[in-house]
Short mmCIF file of the N, C-alpha and C atoms (twelve columns), coordinates in Angstrom:
data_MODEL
# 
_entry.id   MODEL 
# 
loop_
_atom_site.group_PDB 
_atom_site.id 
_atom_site.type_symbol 
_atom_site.label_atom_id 
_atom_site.label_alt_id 
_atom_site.label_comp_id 
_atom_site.label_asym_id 
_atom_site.label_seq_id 
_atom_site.Cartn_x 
_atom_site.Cartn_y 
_atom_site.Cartn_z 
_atom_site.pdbx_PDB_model_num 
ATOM 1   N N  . UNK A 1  0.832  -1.181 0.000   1 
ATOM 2   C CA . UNK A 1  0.000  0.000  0.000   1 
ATOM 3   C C  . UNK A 1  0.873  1.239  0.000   1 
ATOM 4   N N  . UNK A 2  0.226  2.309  -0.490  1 
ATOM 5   C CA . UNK A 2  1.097  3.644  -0.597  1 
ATOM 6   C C  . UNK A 2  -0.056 4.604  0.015   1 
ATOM 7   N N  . UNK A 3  0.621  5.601  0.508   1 
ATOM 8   C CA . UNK A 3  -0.398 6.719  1.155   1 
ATOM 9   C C  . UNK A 3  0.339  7.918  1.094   1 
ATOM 10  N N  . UNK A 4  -0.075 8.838  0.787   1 
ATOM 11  C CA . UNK A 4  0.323  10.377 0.954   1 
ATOM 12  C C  . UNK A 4  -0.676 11.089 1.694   1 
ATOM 13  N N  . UNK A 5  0.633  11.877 2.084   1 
ATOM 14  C CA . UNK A 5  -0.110 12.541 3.068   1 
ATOM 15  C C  . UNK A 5  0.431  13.889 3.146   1 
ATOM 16  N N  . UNK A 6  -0.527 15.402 3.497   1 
ATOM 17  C CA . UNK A 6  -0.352 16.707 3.025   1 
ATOM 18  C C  . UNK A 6  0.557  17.214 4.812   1 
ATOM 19  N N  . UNK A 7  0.354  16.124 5.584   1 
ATOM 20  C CA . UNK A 7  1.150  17.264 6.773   1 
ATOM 21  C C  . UNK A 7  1.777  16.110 7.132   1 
ATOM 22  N N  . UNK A 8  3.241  16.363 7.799   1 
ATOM 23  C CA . UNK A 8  4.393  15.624 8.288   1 
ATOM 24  C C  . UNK A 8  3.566  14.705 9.693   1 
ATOM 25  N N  . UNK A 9  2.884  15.196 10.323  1 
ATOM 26  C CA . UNK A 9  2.505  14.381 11.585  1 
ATOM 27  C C  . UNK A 9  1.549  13.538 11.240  1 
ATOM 28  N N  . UNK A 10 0.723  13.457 10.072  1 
ATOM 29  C CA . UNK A 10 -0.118 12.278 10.053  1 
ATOM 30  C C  . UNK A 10 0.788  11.135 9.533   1 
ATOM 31  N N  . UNK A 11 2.037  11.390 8.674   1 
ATOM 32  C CA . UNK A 11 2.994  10.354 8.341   1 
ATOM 33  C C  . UNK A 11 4.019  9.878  9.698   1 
ATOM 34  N N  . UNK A 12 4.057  10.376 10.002  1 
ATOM 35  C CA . UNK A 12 4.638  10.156 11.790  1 
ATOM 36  C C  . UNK A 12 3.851  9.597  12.497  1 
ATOM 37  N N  . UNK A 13 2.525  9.717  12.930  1 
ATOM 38  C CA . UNK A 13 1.575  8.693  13.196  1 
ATOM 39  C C  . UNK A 13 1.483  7.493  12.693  1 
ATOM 40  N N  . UNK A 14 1.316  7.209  11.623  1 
ATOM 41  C CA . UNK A 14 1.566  6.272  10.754  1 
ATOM 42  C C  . UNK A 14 3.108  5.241  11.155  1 
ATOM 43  N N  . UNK A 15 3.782  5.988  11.097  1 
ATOM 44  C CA . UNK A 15 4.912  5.131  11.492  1 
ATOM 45  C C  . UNK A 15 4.794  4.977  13.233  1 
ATOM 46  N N  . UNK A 16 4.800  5.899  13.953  1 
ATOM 47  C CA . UNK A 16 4.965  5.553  14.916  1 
ATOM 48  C C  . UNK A 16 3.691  3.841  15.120  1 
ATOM 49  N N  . UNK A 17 2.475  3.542  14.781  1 
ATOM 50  C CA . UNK A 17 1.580  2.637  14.607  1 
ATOM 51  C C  . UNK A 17 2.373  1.515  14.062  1 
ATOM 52  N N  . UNK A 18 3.477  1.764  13.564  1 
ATOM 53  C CA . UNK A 18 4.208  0.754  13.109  1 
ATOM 54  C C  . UNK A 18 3.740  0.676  11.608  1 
ATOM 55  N N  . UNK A 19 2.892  1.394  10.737  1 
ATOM 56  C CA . UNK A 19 2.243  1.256  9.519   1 
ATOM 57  C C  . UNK A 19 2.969  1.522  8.029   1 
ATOM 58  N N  . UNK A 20 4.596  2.023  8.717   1 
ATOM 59  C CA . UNK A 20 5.202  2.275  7.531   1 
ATOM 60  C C  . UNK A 20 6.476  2.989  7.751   1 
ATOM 61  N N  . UNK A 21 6.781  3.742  6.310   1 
ATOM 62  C CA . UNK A 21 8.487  4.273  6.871   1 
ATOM 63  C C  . UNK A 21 8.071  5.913  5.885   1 
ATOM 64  N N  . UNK A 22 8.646  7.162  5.945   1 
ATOM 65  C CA . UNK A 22 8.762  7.848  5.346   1 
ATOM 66  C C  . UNK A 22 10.322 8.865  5.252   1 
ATOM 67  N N  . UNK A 23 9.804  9.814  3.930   1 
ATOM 68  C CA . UNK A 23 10.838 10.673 3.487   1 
ATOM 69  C C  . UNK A 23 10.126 11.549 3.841   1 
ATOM 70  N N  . UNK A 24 10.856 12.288 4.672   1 
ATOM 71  C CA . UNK A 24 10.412 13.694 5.654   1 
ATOM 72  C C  . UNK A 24 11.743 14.760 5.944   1 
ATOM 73  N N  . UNK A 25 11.585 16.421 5.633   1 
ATOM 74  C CA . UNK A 25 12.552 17.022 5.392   1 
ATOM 75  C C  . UNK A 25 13.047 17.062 7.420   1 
ATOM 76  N N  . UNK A 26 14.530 17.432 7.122   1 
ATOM 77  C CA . UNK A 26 15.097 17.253 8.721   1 
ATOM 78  C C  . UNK A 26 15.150 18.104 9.955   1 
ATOM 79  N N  . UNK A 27 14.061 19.134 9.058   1 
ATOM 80  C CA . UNK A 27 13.240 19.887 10.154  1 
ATOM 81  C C  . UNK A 27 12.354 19.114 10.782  1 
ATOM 82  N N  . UNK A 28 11.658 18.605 9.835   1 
ATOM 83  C CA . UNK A 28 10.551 17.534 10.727  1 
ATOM 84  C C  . UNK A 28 11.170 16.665 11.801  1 
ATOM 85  N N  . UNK A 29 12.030 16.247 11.700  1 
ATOM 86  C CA . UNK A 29 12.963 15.094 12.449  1 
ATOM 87  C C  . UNK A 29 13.083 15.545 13.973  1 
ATOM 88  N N  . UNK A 30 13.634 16.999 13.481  1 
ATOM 89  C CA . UNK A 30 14.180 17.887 14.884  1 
ATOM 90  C C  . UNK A 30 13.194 17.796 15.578  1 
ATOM 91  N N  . UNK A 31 11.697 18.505 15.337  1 
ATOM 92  C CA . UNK A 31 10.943 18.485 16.000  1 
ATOM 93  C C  . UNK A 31 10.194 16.910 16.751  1 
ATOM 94  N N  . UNK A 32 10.786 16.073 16.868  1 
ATOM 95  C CA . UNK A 32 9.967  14.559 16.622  1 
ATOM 96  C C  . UNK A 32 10.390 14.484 17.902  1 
ATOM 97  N N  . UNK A 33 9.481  13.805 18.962  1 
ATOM 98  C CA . UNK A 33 9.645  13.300 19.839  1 
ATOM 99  C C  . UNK A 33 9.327  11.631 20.234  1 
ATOM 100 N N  . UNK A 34 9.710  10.808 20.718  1 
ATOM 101 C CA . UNK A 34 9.052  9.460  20.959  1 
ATOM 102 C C  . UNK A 34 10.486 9.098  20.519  1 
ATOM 103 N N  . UNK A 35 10.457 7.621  20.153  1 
ATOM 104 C CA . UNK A 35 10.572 6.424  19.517  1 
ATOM 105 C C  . UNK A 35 10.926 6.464  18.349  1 
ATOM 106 N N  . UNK A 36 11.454 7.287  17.689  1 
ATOM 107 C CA . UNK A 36 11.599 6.664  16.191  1 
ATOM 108 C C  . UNK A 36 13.059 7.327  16.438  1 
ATOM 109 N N  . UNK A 37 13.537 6.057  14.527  1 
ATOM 110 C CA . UNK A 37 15.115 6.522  14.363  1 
ATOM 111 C C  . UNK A 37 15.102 7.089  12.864  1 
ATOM 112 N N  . UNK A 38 16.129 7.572  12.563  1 
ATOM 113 C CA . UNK A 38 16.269 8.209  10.980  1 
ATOM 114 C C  . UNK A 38 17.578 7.751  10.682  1 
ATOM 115 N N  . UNK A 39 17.613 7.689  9.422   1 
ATOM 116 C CA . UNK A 39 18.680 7.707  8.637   1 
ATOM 117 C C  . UNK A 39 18.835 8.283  7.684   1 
ATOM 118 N N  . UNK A 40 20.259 9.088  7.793   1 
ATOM 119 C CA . UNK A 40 20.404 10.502 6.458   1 
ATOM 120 C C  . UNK A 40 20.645 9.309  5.578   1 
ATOM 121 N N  . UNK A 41 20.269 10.079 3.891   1 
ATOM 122 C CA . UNK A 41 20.022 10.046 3.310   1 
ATOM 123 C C  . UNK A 41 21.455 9.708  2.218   1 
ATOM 124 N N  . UNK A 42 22.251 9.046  1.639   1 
ATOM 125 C CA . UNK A 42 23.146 9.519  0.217   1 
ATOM 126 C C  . UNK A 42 22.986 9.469  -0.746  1 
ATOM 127 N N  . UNK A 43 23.113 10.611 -1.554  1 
ATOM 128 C CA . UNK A 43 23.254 11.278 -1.634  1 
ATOM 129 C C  . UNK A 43 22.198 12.396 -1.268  1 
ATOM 130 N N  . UNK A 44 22.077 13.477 -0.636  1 
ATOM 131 C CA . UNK A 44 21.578 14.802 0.248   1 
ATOM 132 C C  . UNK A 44 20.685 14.851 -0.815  1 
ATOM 133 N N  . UNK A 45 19.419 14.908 -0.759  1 
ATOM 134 C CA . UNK A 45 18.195 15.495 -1.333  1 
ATOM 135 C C  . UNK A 45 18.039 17.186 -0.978  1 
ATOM 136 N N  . UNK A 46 17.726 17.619 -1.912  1 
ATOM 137 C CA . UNK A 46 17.668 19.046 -1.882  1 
ATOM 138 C C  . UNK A 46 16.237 19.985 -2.595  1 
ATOM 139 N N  . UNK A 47 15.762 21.046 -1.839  1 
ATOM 140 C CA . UNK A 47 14.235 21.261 -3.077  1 
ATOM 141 C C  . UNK A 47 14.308 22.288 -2.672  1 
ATOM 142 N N  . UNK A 48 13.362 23.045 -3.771  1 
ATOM 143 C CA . UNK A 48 13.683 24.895 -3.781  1 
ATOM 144 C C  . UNK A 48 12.128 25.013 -2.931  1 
ATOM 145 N N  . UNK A 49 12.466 25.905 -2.550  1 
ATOM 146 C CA . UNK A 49 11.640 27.157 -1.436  1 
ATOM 147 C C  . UNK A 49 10.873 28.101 -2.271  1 
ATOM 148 N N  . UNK A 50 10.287 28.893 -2.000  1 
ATOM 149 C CA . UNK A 50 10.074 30.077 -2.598  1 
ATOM 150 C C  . UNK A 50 9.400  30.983 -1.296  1 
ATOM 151 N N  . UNK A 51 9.963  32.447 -1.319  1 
ATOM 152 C CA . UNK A 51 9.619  33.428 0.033   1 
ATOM 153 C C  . UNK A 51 7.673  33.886 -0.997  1 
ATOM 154 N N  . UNK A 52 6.990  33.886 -0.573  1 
ATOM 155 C CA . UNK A 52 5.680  34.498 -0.488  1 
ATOM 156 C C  . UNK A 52 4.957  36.106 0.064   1 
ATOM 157 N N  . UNK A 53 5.028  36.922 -0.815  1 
ATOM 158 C CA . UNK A 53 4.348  38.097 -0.691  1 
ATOM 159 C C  . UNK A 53 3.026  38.583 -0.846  1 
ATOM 160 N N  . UNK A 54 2.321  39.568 -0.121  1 
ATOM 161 C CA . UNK A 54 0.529  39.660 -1.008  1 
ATOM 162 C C  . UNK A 54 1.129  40.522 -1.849  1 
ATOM 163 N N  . UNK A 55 2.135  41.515 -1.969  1 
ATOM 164 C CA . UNK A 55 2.017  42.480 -2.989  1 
ATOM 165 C C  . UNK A 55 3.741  42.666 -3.629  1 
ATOM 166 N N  . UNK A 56 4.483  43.188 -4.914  1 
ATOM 167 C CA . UNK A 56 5.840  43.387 -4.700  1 
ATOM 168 C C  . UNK A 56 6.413  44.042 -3.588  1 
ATOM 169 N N  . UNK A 57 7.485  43.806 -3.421  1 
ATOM 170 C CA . UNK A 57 8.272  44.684 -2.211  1 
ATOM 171 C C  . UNK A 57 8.402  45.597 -2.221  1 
ATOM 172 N N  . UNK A 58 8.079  46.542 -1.261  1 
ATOM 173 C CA . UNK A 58 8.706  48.299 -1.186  1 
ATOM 174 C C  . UNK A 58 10.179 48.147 -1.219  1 
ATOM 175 N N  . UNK A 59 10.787 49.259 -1.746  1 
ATOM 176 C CA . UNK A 59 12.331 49.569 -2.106  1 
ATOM 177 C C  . UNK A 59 12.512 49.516 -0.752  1 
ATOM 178 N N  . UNK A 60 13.573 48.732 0.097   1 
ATOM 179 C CA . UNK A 60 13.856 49.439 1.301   1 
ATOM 180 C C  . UNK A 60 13.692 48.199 2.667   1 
ATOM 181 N N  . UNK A 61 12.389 47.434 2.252   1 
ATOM 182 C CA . UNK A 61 12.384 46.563 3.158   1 
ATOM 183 C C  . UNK A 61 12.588 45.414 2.765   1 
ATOM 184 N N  . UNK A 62 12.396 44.613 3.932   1 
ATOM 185 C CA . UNK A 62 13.338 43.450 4.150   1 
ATOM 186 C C  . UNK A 62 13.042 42.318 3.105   1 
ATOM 187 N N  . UNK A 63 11.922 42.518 2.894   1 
ATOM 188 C CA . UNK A 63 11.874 41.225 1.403   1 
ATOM 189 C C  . UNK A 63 12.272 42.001 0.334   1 
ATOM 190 N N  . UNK A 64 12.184 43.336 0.090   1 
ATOM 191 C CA . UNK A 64 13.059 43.486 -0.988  1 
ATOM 192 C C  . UNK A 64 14.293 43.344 -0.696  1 
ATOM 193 N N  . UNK A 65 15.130 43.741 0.003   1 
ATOM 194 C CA . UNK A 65 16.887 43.121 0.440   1 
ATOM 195 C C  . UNK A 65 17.034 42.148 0.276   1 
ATOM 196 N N  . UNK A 66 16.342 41.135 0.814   1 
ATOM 197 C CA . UNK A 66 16.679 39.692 0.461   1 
ATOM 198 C C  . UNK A 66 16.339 39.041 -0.890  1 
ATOM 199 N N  . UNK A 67 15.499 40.248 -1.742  1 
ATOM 200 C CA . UNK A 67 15.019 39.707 -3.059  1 
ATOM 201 C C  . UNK A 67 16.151 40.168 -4.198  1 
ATOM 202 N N  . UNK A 68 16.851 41.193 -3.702  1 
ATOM 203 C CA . UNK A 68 18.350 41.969 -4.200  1 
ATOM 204 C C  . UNK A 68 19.129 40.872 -3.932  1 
ATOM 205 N N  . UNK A 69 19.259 40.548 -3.065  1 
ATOM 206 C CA . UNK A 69 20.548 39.466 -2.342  1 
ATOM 207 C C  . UNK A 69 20.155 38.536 -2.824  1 
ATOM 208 N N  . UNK A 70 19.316 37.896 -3.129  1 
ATOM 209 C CA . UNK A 70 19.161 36.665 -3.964  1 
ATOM 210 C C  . UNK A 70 19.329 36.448 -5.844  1 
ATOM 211 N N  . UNK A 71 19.079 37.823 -5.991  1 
ATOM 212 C CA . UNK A 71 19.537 38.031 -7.617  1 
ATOM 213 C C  . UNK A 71 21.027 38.388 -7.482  1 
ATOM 214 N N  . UNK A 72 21.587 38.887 -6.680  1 
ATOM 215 C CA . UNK A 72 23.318 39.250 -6.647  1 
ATOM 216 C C  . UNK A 72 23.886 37.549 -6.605  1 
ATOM 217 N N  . UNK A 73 23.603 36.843 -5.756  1 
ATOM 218 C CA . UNK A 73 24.378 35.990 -5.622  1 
ATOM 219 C C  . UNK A 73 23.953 34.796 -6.907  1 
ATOM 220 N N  . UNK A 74 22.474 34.429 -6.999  1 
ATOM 221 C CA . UNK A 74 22.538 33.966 -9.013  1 
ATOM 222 C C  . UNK A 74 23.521 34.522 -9.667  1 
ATOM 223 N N  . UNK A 75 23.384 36.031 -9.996  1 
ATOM 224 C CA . UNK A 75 24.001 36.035 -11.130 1 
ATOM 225 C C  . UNK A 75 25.665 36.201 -11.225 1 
ATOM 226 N N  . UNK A 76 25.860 35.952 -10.022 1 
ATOM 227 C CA . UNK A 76 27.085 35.662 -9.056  1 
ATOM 228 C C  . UNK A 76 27.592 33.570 -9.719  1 
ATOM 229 N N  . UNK A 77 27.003 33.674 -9.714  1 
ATOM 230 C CA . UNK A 77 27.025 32.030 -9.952  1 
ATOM 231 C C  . UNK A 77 26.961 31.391 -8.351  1 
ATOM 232 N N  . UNK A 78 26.545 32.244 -7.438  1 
ATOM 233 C CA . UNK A 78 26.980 31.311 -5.991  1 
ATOM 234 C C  . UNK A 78 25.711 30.524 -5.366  1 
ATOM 235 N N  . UNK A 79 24.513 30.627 -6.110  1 
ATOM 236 C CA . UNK A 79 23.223 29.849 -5.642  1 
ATOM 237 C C  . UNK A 79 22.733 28.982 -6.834  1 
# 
């Protein structure tokens, strides 16, 4: 059987029930309490983010800085 599931703790339930095993990012992990074990991963899985606004950024604040700093370092080749 296969199951997906939209939030990290109903798949953690699941395992903790003994019902299965999952791929869960290692934030989730941190937060985990009980009984369970993990094992990293080789090679490191990796997935893009994206920051979320209701409107573009004003010149000046902080999601625009970090929206500057994120086009400097692309076209930087460093991200």
């Amino acid at each position: 059987f296969k199951y997906e599931f939209n939030h990290p703790d109903t798949a953690l339930n699941f395992i903790r029930q003994g019902l299965g095993i999952a791929l869960l990012p290692e934030l989730t992990l941190k937060a985990t309490t009980g009984k369970l074990c993990s094992v990293a991963l080789e090679p490191t899985f990796y997935r893009q983010i994206s920051l979320l606004a209701k409107e573009p950024p004003v010149e000046g604040s902080p999601l625009f800085l970090l929206q500057k700093c994120m086009e400097t370092l692309t076209d930087e080749g460093l991200l």
